[in-house]
Amino acid sequence: MTTTEFEALPALEGVEPRLGTLVMKFGGTSVADPAKIKDVARRLVEARTAGNRVVAVLSAMGDTTDDLVRLAYEVSARPKPRELDMLISVGERISCALAAMAIHDLGAEAISLTGSQAGIVTDTVHGKAKIVDVRARRIHEALDQGRIVLVAGFQGVSTDLDITTLGRGGSDTTAVALAAALGAEVCEIYTDVEGVFTADPRLVPHARRLAAVTYEEMLELSASGAKVLQLRSVEFARNHDVRLQVRSTFSDAEGTWIVDEEDPVLEKAIISGVAHTDCEPLYRVRRIGPARLFERLAEANVNVDTILQVSSDEIVFSAPVEDRRACEELLGALDVEWSMRDDLGKVSLVGAGMKSHPGIAAQAFATLGGIGVQPEVISTSPIKIACHVRTEDVPKAVAALHDAFELGVA
Ligand code: ADP
Ligand code: ASP
Ligand code: MG
């Protein structure tokens, strides 16, 4: 059985709600080229002209972060995490500086800030740092001067004064943390799809946009691979009551609200969606007790997902593909017998209604059986059923579950 352990969050004490403060985050596709940056600039100026105090969080242009990571590995097989963060944090700065220039050309005032200049303080874990404080004085001052503030997403400065990054997709978390710290009325996440869908719309073209989804469901969807919101951004939004909306950069469509369970906009569907990851490595370890193994994995900052004690002497666990190197190095250094499989992905059915509706698991397994897909590992939470299946079976498993539970039908 899996329990998704959500992390403690910094206390942001004494934040006064500021009417008219708006945090707008634009992802990589939304700022992919100069024309798109000018469009974003126009949108920000419109929001400012409408009377809002506007803070924009931008991602790196298009595939810039991937390109920078690739560049690092062309130079070194094992780049030092500190230097890797120095390098990959640059993409977001480029977007912000360019957007500030475009805003000036539209006759408005803007200032671009790095995460560090914006007061985003993190712990010292390079590559997946956690925000421990937001010192927003400089942002408030710039807003008071009527400026649009552009903050480089995905990064901060550590308590050791080094530049850190927040993990892939981390600009979402920058945006939500700023919204919480500034007492913003709403945090808008602009992306290349029209909201949160019942499945990845790239995989299931008839997936349906959800008008609203609960924090709990979104946490499970994000933890299970729906990368439209980084997991930590949802945790932050839930714990600090940030009103969060996912919507399209390229249209004015409604988008999806992330809300709490009592919110009247909820449809109260039994199942909200199917999330997937194409690859989630599975490790099999012998000759070590769970206490020692998971203590060592935690020290190595590995985010363990599924855990199974298969026998008194065998533990199976999975961890995200980003943690593969750390897992392999750790297991290699321990006096254990271990093996790893990387030919599996994971398909997860998520829905708050599962708690009170028996038979969902039976229907899910029957559906997978019907298309000849045999789950290798099954794990559950009160609102999720997850199956590790072979990577090549992931697309058809997602499609079959989506159809079996009629998720495309409003
Ligand atoms: P951005 O660059 O704007 O942060 P991401 O690529 O990180 O955008 O996230 C958006 C992508 O998330 C979409 O293009 C879509 O393919 C993917 N995605 C996966 N699952 C879902 C889902 N359930 N709903 C919406 N998008 C999803
Ligand atoms: N540019 C970073 C990434 O590609 C952060 C983000 O886009 O949220 O992961
Ligand atoms: Mg993203």
GROMACS .gro file of C-alpha atoms and ligand atoms in nm:
model
  447
    1MET     CA    1   0.000   0.000   0.000
    2THR     CA    2   0.129   0.344  -0.087
    3THR     CA    3   0.072   0.651   0.117
    4THR     CA    4   0.172   0.973  -0.045
    5GLU     CA    5   0.358   1.164   0.222
    6PHE     CA    6   0.318   1.532   0.167
    7GLU     CA    7   0.583   1.758   0.304
    8ALA     CA    8   0.574   2.019   0.575
    9LEU     CA    9   0.561   2.370   0.439
   10PRO     CA   10   0.709   2.693   0.564
   11ALA     CA   11   0.482   2.901   0.781
   12LEU     CA   12   0.422   3.231   0.606
   13GLU     CA   13   0.319   3.433   0.907
   14GLY     CA   14   0.132   3.757   0.907
   15VAL     CA   15   0.048   3.773   0.538
   16GLU     CA   16  -0.228   4.024   0.480
   17PRO     CA   17  -0.454   3.954   0.181
   18ARG     CA   18  -0.387   4.228  -0.076
   19LEU     CA   19  -0.686   4.302  -0.293
   20GLY     CA   20  -0.606   4.310  -0.658
   21THR     CA   21  -0.278   4.119  -0.636
   22LEU     CA   22  -0.255   3.869  -0.917
   23VAL     CA   23   0.016   3.609  -0.978
   24MET     CA   24   0.025   3.488  -1.339
   25LYS     CA   25   0.260   3.202  -1.431
   26PHE     CA   26   0.349   3.120  -1.791
   27GLY     CA   27   0.508   2.786  -1.883
   28GLY     CA   28   0.780   2.709  -2.137
   29THR     CA   29   0.556   2.669  -2.442
   30SER     CA   30   0.382   2.996  -2.356
   31VAL     CA   31   0.711   3.192  -2.385
   32ALA     CA   32   0.875   2.973  -2.650
   33ASP     CA   33   0.969   3.251  -2.896
   34PRO     CA   34   0.986   3.632  -2.918
   35ALA     CA   35   0.632   3.663  -3.059
   36LYS     CA   36   0.491   3.458  -2.769
   37ILE     CA   37   0.685   3.666  -2.517
   38LYS     CA   38   0.531   3.980  -2.669
   39ASP     CA   39   0.184   3.821  -2.638
   40VAL     CA   40   0.251   3.743  -2.271
   41ALA     CA   41   0.372   4.102  -2.220
   42ARG     CA   42   0.047   4.229  -2.370
   43ARG     CA   43  -0.157   4.008  -2.137
   44LEU     CA   44   0.036   4.131  -1.835
   45VAL     CA   45  -0.007   4.496  -1.934
   46GLU     CA   46  -0.382   4.438  -1.977
   47ALA     CA   47  -0.403   4.292  -1.626
   48ARG     CA   48  -0.208   4.590  -1.491
   49THR     CA   49  -0.424   4.839  -1.681
   50ALA     CA   50  -0.732   4.671  -1.530
   51GLY     CA   51  -0.598   4.784  -1.191
   52ASN     CA   52  -0.421   4.475  -1.060
   53ARG     CA   53  -0.087   4.451  -0.884
   54VAL     CA   54   0.070   4.206  -1.128
   55VAL     CA   55   0.342   3.954  -1.051
   56ALA     CA   56   0.438   3.725  -1.340
   57VAL     CA   57   0.638   3.407  -1.298
   58LEU     CA   58   0.795   3.285  -1.620
   59SER     CA   59   0.950   2.952  -1.720
   60ALA     CA   60   1.243   2.912  -1.954
   61MET     CA   61   1.169   2.946  -2.327
   62GLY     CA   62   1.058   2.618  -2.491
   63ASP     CA   63   1.312   2.341  -2.435
   64THR     CA   64   1.582   2.567  -2.289
   65THR     CA   65   1.607   2.377  -1.960
   66ASP     CA   66   1.646   2.042  -2.140
   67ASP     CA   67   1.908   2.196  -2.369
   68LEU     CA   68   2.104   2.332  -2.072
   69VAL     CA   69   2.094   1.995  -1.893
   70ARG     CA   70   2.218   1.827  -2.211
   71LEU     CA   71   2.496   2.081  -2.243
   72ALA     CA   72   2.611   2.007  -1.888
   73TYR     CA   73   2.637   1.635  -1.960
   74GLU     CA   74   2.830   1.707  -2.280
   75VAL     CA   75   3.093   1.874  -2.066
   76SER     CA   76   3.090   1.642  -1.767
   77ALA     CA   77   2.955   1.294  -1.692
   78ARG     CA   78   2.881   1.393  -1.333
   79PRO     CA   79   2.825   1.768  -1.310
   80LYS     CA   80   2.836   1.903  -0.958
   81PRO     CA   81   2.479   1.978  -0.842
   82ARG     CA   82   2.574   2.333  -0.741
   83GLU     CA   83   2.708   2.414  -1.086
   84LEU     CA   84   2.418   2.241  -1.259
   85ASP     CA   85   2.180   2.470  -1.069
   86MET     CA   86   2.386   2.776  -1.165
   87LEU     CA   87   2.348   2.669  -1.527
   88ILE     CA   88   1.985   2.558  -1.551
   89SER     CA   89   1.846   2.851  -1.353
   90VAL     CA   90   1.956   3.082  -1.635
   91GLY     CA   91   1.670   2.996  -1.874
   92GLU     CA   92   1.406   3.162  -1.657
   93ARG     CA   93   1.614   3.480  -1.630
   94ILE     CA   94   1.626   3.511  -2.007
   95SER     CA   95   1.245   3.493  -2.034
   96CYS     CA   96   1.195   3.753  -1.761
   97ALA     CA   97   1.445   4.004  -1.899
   98LEU     CA   98   1.295   3.975  -2.249
   99ALA     CA   99   0.940   4.011  -2.117
  100ALA     CA  100   1.040   4.322  -1.920
  101MET     CA  101   1.179   4.475  -2.242
  102ALA     CA  102   0.858   4.392  -2.430
  103ILE     CA  103   0.650   4.548  -2.150
  104HIS     CA  104   0.856   4.869  -2.163
  105ASP     CA  105   0.788   4.890  -2.536
  106LEU     CA  106   0.415   4.878  -2.458
  107GLY     CA  107   0.457   5.184  -2.238
  108ALA     CA  108   0.428   5.015  -1.898
  109GLU     CA  109   0.683   4.980  -1.618
  110ALA     CA  110   0.835   4.641  -1.536
  111ILE     CA  111   1.126   4.492  -1.348
  112SER     CA  112   1.269   4.142  -1.383
  113LEU     CA  113   1.406   3.964  -1.076
  114THR     CA  114   1.591   3.637  -1.023
  115GLY     CA  115   1.444   3.402  -0.763
  116SER     CA  116   1.712   3.521  -0.525
  117GLN     CA  117   1.634   3.890  -0.583
  118ALA     CA  118   1.266   3.813  -0.535
  119GLY     CA  119   1.345   3.680  -0.187
  120ILE     CA  120   1.281   3.311  -0.246
  121VAL     CA  121   1.488   3.131   0.015
  122THR     CA  122   1.530   2.754  -0.007
  123ASP     CA  123   1.704   2.469   0.171
  124THR     CA  124   2.037   2.350   0.032
  125VAL     CA  125   1.924   2.047  -0.171
  126HIS     CA  126   2.039   2.127  -0.523
  127GLY     CA  127   1.809   2.011  -0.802
  128LYS     CA  128   1.504   1.976  -0.578
  129ALA     CA  129   1.528   2.250  -0.320
  130LYS     CA  130   1.232   2.333  -0.098
  131ILE     CA  131   1.120   2.689  -0.036
  132VAL     CA  132   1.168   2.771   0.332
  133ASP     CA  133   1.089   3.142   0.325
  134VAL     CA  134   0.969   3.416   0.093
  135ARG     CA  135   1.103   3.763   0.173
  136ALA     CA  136   0.879   3.965  -0.052
  137ARG     CA  137   0.977   4.320   0.045
  138ARG     CA  138   1.140   4.402  -0.288
  139ILE     CA  139   0.839   4.274  -0.483
  140HIS     CA  140   0.602   4.483  -0.269
  141GLU     CA  141   0.815   4.793  -0.326
  142ALA     CA  142   0.814   4.744  -0.703
  143LEU     CA  143   0.437   4.682  -0.701
  144ASP     CA  144   0.386   4.996  -0.492
  145GLN     CA  145   0.572   5.186  -0.765
  146GLY     CA  146   0.317   5.056  -1.018
  147ARG     CA  147   0.553   4.814  -1.185
  148ILE     CA  148   0.479   4.472  -1.327
  149VAL     CA  149   0.716   4.235  -1.147
  150LEU     CA  150   0.864   3.945  -1.344
  151VAL     CA  151   1.009   3.670  -1.129
  152ALA     CA  152   1.228   3.394  -1.269
  153GLY     CA  153   1.053   3.068  -1.181
  154PHE     CA  154   1.206   2.738  -1.066
  155GLN     CA  155   1.481   2.888  -0.849
  156GLY     CA  156   1.582   3.046  -0.525
  157VAL     CA  157   1.880   3.114  -0.306
  158SER     CA  158   1.974   2.865  -0.038
  159THR     CA  159   2.038   2.933   0.327
  160ASP     CA  160   2.407   2.884   0.224
  161LEU     CA  161   2.365   3.162  -0.036
  162ASP     CA  162   2.395   2.932  -0.337
  163ILE     CA  163   2.155   2.933  -0.630
  164THR     CA  164   1.917   2.637  -0.615
  165THR     CA  165   1.646   2.497  -0.841
  166LEU     CA  166   1.314   2.353  -0.730
  167GLY     CA  167   1.285   2.040  -0.946
  168ARG     CA  168   1.140   2.006  -1.294
  169GLY     CA  169   0.816   2.196  -1.331
  170GLY     CA  170   0.920   2.411  -1.034
  171SER     CA  171   0.796   2.742  -1.173
  172ASP     CA  172   0.446   2.635  -1.067
  173THR     CA  173   0.572   2.621  -0.710
  174THR     CA  174   0.741   2.961  -0.738
  175ALA     CA  175   0.408   3.106  -0.849
  176VAL     CA  176   0.201   2.950  -0.572
  177ALA     CA  177   0.458   3.037  -0.304
  178LEU     CA  178   0.456   3.399  -0.418
  179ALA     CA  179   0.077   3.404  -0.428
  180ALA     CA  180   0.073   3.279  -0.069
  181ALA     CA  181   0.341   3.520   0.049
  182LEU     CA  182   0.185   3.821  -0.124
  183GLY     CA  183  -0.169   3.741  -0.016
  184ALA     CA  184  -0.272   3.732  -0.383
  185GLU     CA  185  -0.637   3.689  -0.468
  186VAL     CA  186  -0.562   3.422  -0.723
  187CYS     CA  187  -0.271   3.235  -0.878
  188GLU     CA  188  -0.326   3.173  -1.249
  189ILE     CA  189  -0.120   2.901  -1.416
  190TYR     CA  190  -0.115   2.963  -1.792
  191THR     CA  191  -0.012   2.663  -1.999
  192ASP     CA  192  -0.045   2.491  -2.337
  193VAL     CA  193  -0.370   2.308  -2.254
  194GLU     CA  194  -0.704   2.450  -2.142
  195GLY     CA  195  -0.693   2.316  -1.788
  196VAL     CA  196  -0.673   1.989  -1.600
  197PHE     CA  197  -0.820   1.707  -1.807
  198THR     CA  198  -0.950   1.360  -1.724
  199ALA     CA  199  -0.626   1.226  -1.880
  200ASP     CA  200  -0.326   1.377  -2.057
  201PRO     CA  201  -0.497   1.528  -2.365
  202ARG     CA  202  -0.190   1.441  -2.572
  203LEU     CA  203  -0.252   1.073  -2.505
  204VAL     CA  204  -0.633   1.073  -2.493
  205PRO     CA  205  -0.762   1.329  -2.746
  206HIS     CA  206  -1.124   1.300  -2.619
  207ALA     CA  207  -1.022   1.364  -2.257
  208ARG     CA  208  -1.252   1.619  -2.092
  209ARG     CA  209  -1.155   1.939  -1.916
  210LEU     CA  210  -1.257   1.939  -1.551
  211ALA     CA  211  -1.422   2.261  -1.433
  212ALA     CA  212  -1.288   2.195  -1.083
  213VAL     CA  213  -1.086   1.937  -0.899
  214THR     CA  214  -1.010   1.908  -0.526
  215TYR     CA  215  -0.664   1.971  -0.379
  216GLU     CA  216  -0.654   1.606  -0.269
  217GLU     CA  217  -0.731   1.475  -0.617
  218MET     CA  218  -0.486   1.715  -0.778
  219LEU     CA  219  -0.217   1.605  -0.531
  220GLU     CA  220  -0.268   1.246  -0.637
  221LEU     CA  221  -0.284   1.334  -1.007
  222SER     CA  222   0.037   1.538  -0.984
  223ALA     CA  223   0.212   1.274  -0.774
  224SER     CA  224   0.110   1.017  -1.036
  225GLY     CA  225   0.252   1.200  -1.336
  226ALA     CA  226  -0.001   1.464  -1.451
  227LYS     CA  227   0.271   1.724  -1.493
  228VAL     CA  228   0.031   2.012  -1.559
  229LEU     CA  229   0.097   2.121  -1.196
  230GLN     CA  230   0.411   2.036  -1.000
  231LEU     CA  231   0.316   1.834  -0.691
  232ARG     CA  232   0.472   2.077  -0.448
  233SER     CA  233   0.275   2.369  -0.592
  234VAL     CA  234  -0.049   2.189  -0.508
  235GLU     CA  235   0.069   2.114  -0.153
  236PHE     CA  236   0.156   2.478  -0.111
  237ALA     CA  237  -0.179   2.595  -0.248
  238ARG     CA  238  -0.371   2.360  -0.020
  239ASN     CA  239  -0.179   2.447   0.294
  240HIS     CA  240  -0.192   2.821   0.237
  241ASP     CA  241  -0.544   2.841   0.086
  242VAL     CA  242  -0.423   2.980  -0.244
  243ARG     CA  243  -0.696   3.006  -0.506
  244LEU     CA  244  -0.537   2.825  -0.797
  245GLN     CA  245  -0.654   2.816  -1.156
  246VAL     CA  246  -0.503   2.634  -1.456
  247ARG     CA  247  -0.587   2.788  -1.792
  248SER     CA  248  -0.469   2.830  -2.148
  249THR     CA  249  -0.221   3.092  -2.264
  250PHE     CA  250  -0.364   3.072  -2.612
  251SER     CA  251  -0.737   3.114  -2.547
  252ASP     CA  252  -0.978   3.271  -2.301
  253ALA     CA  253  -1.136   2.936  -2.212
  254GLU     CA  254  -1.249   2.886  -1.851
  255GLY     CA  255  -0.977   2.657  -1.723
  256THR     CA  256  -0.985   2.446  -1.407
  257TRP     CA  257  -1.016   2.561  -1.047
  258ILE     CA  258  -0.839   2.368  -0.774
  259VAL     CA  259  -1.075   2.386  -0.477
  260ASP     CA  260  -1.149   2.225  -0.144
  261GLU     CA  261  -1.404   1.947  -0.103
  262GLU     CA  262  -1.690   2.170   0.008
  263ASP     CA  263  -1.675   2.396  -0.296
  264PRO     CA  264  -2.009   2.407  -0.480
  265VAL     CA  265  -1.845   2.405  -0.825
  266LEU     CA  266  -1.739   2.042  -0.780
  267GLU     CA  267  -1.910   1.781  -0.993
  268LYS     CA  268  -1.863   1.510  -0.726
  269ALA     CA  269  -1.763   1.255  -0.988
  270ILE     CA  270  -1.649   0.917  -0.855
  271ILE     CA  271  -1.337   0.920  -1.070
  272SER     CA  272  -1.168   1.243  -1.176
  273GLY     CA  273  -0.895   1.119  -1.399
  274VAL     CA  274  -0.624   0.880  -1.509
  275ALA     CA  275  -0.263   0.989  -1.472
  276HIS     CA  276   0.042   0.810  -1.605
  277THR     CA  277   0.419   0.803  -1.616
  278ASP     CA  278   0.600   0.627  -1.898
  279CYS     CA  279   0.884   0.511  -1.679
  280GLU     CA  280   0.895   0.454  -1.307
  281PRO     CA  281   1.191   0.235  -1.212
  282LEU     CA  282   1.120  -0.053  -0.974
  283TYR     CA  283   1.389  -0.176  -0.735
  284ARG     CA  284   1.405  -0.517  -0.568
  285VAL     CA  285   1.635  -0.530  -0.265
  286ARG     CA  286   1.743  -0.819  -0.037
  287ARG     CA  287   1.952  -0.844   0.279
  288ILE     CA  288   1.846  -0.514   0.436
  289GLY     CA  289   1.564  -0.419   0.672
  290PRO     CA  290   1.311  -0.152   0.570
  291ALA     CA  291   1.410   0.089   0.848
  292ARG     CA  292   1.773   0.112   0.735
  293LEU     CA  293   1.697   0.107   0.362
  294PHE     CA  294   1.440   0.387   0.371
  295GLU     CA  295   1.646   0.593   0.612
  296ARG     CA  296   1.935   0.583   0.365
  297LEU     CA  297   1.706   0.662   0.072
  298ALA     CA  298   1.564   0.959   0.262
  299GLU     CA  299   1.917   1.084   0.336
  300ALA     CA  300   1.985   1.067  -0.038
  301ASN     CA  301   1.666   1.277  -0.096
  302VAL     CA  302   1.500   1.002  -0.298
  303ASN     CA  303   1.121   1.041  -0.322
  304VAL     CA  304   1.014   0.682  -0.276
  305ASP     CA  305   0.670   0.606  -0.420
  306THR     CA  306   0.538   0.250  -0.396
  307ILE     CA  307   0.674   0.022  -0.122
  308LEU     CA  308   0.608  -0.351  -0.092
  309GLN     CA  309   0.756  -0.593   0.162
  310VAL     CA  310   0.744  -0.902  -0.060
  311SER     CA  311   0.887  -1.145   0.197
  312SER     CA  312   1.079  -1.123   0.523
  313ASP     CA  313   1.395  -1.072   0.318
  314GLU     CA  314   1.280  -0.881   0.012
  315ILE     CA  315   1.160  -0.525  -0.038
  316VAL     CA  316   1.031  -0.378  -0.363
  317PHE     CA  317   1.003  -0.003  -0.409
  318SER     CA  318   0.965   0.246  -0.690
  319ALA     CA  319   1.102   0.597  -0.722
  320PRO     CA  320   1.079   0.859  -0.998
  321VAL     CA  321   1.315   0.831  -1.291
  322GLU     CA  322   1.492   1.156  -1.185
  323ASP     CA  323   1.608   0.975  -0.871
  324ARG     CA  324   1.750   0.677  -1.057
  325ARG     CA  325   2.113   0.783  -1.037
  326ALA     CA  326   2.084   0.851  -0.662
  327CYS     CA  327   1.916   0.513  -0.604
  328GLU     CA  328   2.172   0.322  -0.803
  329GLU     CA  329   2.463   0.491  -0.631
  330LEU     CA  330   2.315   0.427  -0.290
  331LEU     CA  331   2.223   0.062  -0.349
  332GLY     CA  332   2.564   0.003  -0.506
  333ALA     CA  333   2.732   0.135  -0.193
  334LEU     CA  334   2.522  -0.073   0.050
  335ASP     CA  335   2.598  -0.436   0.124
  336VAL     CA  336   2.276  -0.562  -0.036
  337GLU     CA  337   2.159  -0.771  -0.326
  338TRP     CA  338   1.954  -0.558  -0.564
  339SER     CA  339   1.814  -0.530  -0.913
  340MET     CA  340   1.629  -0.260  -1.104
  341ARG     CA  341   1.368  -0.269  -1.380
  342ASP     CA  342   1.315   0.033  -1.601
  343ASP     CA  343   1.073  -0.121  -1.849
  344LEU     CA  344   0.767  -0.028  -1.643
  345GLY     CA  345   0.546   0.280  -1.627
  346LYS     CA  346   0.255   0.353  -1.398
  347VAL     CA  347  -0.113   0.413  -1.462
  348SER     CA  348  -0.317   0.566  -1.179
  349LEU     CA  349  -0.692   0.603  -1.146
  350VAL     CA  350  -0.777   0.894  -0.914
  351GLY     CA  351  -1.108   1.001  -0.763
  352ALA     CA  352  -1.241   1.118  -0.429
  353GLY     CA  353  -1.559   0.912  -0.481
  354MET     CA  354  -1.357   0.591  -0.461
  355LYS     CA  355  -1.368   0.613  -0.083
  356SER     CA  356  -1.739   0.542  -0.076
  357HIS     CA  357  -1.788   0.333  -0.392
  358PRO     CA  358  -1.687  -0.032  -0.373
  359GLY     CA  359  -1.601  -0.216  -0.691
  360ILE     CA  360  -1.377   0.044  -0.854
  361ALA     CA  361  -1.065  -0.170  -0.811
  362ALA     CA  362  -1.247  -0.477  -0.948
  363GLN     CA  363  -1.359  -0.283  -1.254
  364ALA     CA  364  -1.010  -0.139  -1.308
  365PHE     CA  365  -0.841  -0.480  -1.298
  366ALA     CA  366  -1.110  -0.636  -1.519
  367THR     CA  367  -1.056  -0.354  -1.770
  368LEU     CA  368  -0.680  -0.409  -1.780
  369GLY     CA  369  -0.733  -0.788  -1.802
  370GLY     CA  370  -0.971  -0.731  -2.094
  371ILE     CA  371  -0.695  -0.569  -2.300
  372GLY     CA  372  -0.436  -0.827  -2.196
  373VAL     CA  373  -0.243  -0.599  -1.961
  374GLN     CA  374  -0.109  -0.760  -1.645
  375PRO     CA  375  -0.016  -0.518  -1.364
  376GLU     CA  376   0.327  -0.602  -1.220
  377VAL     CA  377   0.270  -0.409  -0.896
  378ILE     CA  378  -0.050  -0.262  -0.757
  379SER     CA  379  -0.059   0.014  -0.496
  380THR     CA  380  -0.345   0.216  -0.355
  381SER     CA  381  -0.439   0.515  -0.144
  382PRO     CA  382  -0.793   0.598  -0.031
  383ILE     CA  383  -0.848   0.790  -0.355
  384LYS     CA  384  -0.607   0.618  -0.598
  385ILE     CA  385  -0.546   0.281  -0.758
  386ALA     CA  386  -0.206   0.262  -0.930
  387CYS     CA  387  -0.068  -0.018  -1.145
  388HIS     CA  388   0.286  -0.059  -1.272
  389VAL     CA  389   0.252  -0.196  -1.624
  390ARG     CA  390   0.499  -0.240  -1.909
  391THR     CA  391   0.592   0.094  -2.064
  392GLU     CA  392   0.463  -0.013  -2.406
  393ASP     CA  393   0.121  -0.090  -2.248
  394VAL     CA  394   0.084   0.249  -2.075
  395PRO     CA  395  -0.104   0.430  -2.359
  396LYS     CA  396  -0.359   0.154  -2.412
  397ALA     CA  397  -0.406   0.105  -2.037
  398VAL     CA  398  -0.477   0.479  -1.993
  399ALA     CA  399  -0.721   0.479  -2.287
  400ALA     CA  400  -0.902   0.165  -2.168
  401LEU     CA  401  -0.946   0.292  -1.810
  402HIS     CA  402  -1.057   0.633  -1.939
  403ASP     CA  403  -1.324   0.467  -2.156
  404ALA     CA  404  -1.431   0.207  -1.897
  405PHE     CA  405  -1.509   0.476  -1.642
  406GLU     CA  406  -1.664   0.700  -1.911
  407LEU     CA  407  -1.445   0.991  -1.814
  408GLY     CA  408  -1.482   1.164  -2.150
  409VAL     CA  409  -1.859   1.193  -2.102
  410ALA     CA  410  -1.980   1.505  -1.917
  411ADP     P1  411   0.419   2.428  -1.876
  411ADP     O1  412   0.540   2.433  -1.963
  411ADP     O2  413   0.316   2.529  -1.912
  411ADP     O3  414   0.451   2.425  -1.730
  411ADP     P2  415   0.386   2.141  -1.874
  411ADP     O4  416   0.438   2.075  -1.996
  411ADP     O5  417   0.469   2.137  -1.752
  411ADP     O6  418   0.347   2.291  -1.911
  411ADP     O7  419   0.242   2.084  -1.835
  411ADP     C1  420   0.139   2.087  -1.931
  411ADP     C2  421   0.127   1.950  -1.996
  411ADP     O8  422   0.081   1.858  -1.898
  411ADP     C3  423   0.025   1.942  -2.105
  411ADP     O9  424   0.079   1.980  -2.229
  411ADP     C4  425  -0.018   1.795  -2.101
  411ADP    O10  426   0.042   1.719  -2.205
  411ADP     C5  427   0.036   1.744  -1.968
  411ADP     N1  428  -0.067   1.676  -1.889
  411ADP     C6  429  -0.051   1.553  -1.832
  411ADP     N2  430  -0.162   1.517  -1.770
  411ADP     C7  431  -0.252   1.616  -1.783
  411ADP     C8  432  -0.386   1.637  -1.739
  411ADP     N3  433  -0.451   1.545  -1.666
  411ADP     N4  434  -0.448   1.752  -1.773
  411ADP     C9  435  -0.383   1.847  -1.845
  411ADP     N5  436  -0.257   1.833  -1.891
  411ADP    C10  437  -0.190   1.720  -1.861
  412ASP     N1  438   1.205   2.534  -1.682
  412ASP     C1  439   1.189   2.438  -1.575
  412ASP     C2  440   1.158   2.301  -1.631
  412ASP     O1  441   1.159   2.284  -1.752
  412ASP     C3  442   1.085   2.479  -1.474
  412ASP     C4  443   0.944   2.493  -1.526
  412ASP     O2  444   0.924   2.502  -1.646
  412ASP     O3  445   0.851   2.496  -1.444
  412ASP     O4  446   1.139   2.208  -1.558
  413MG      MG  447   0.523   2.273  -1.604
   0.00000   0.00000   0.00000
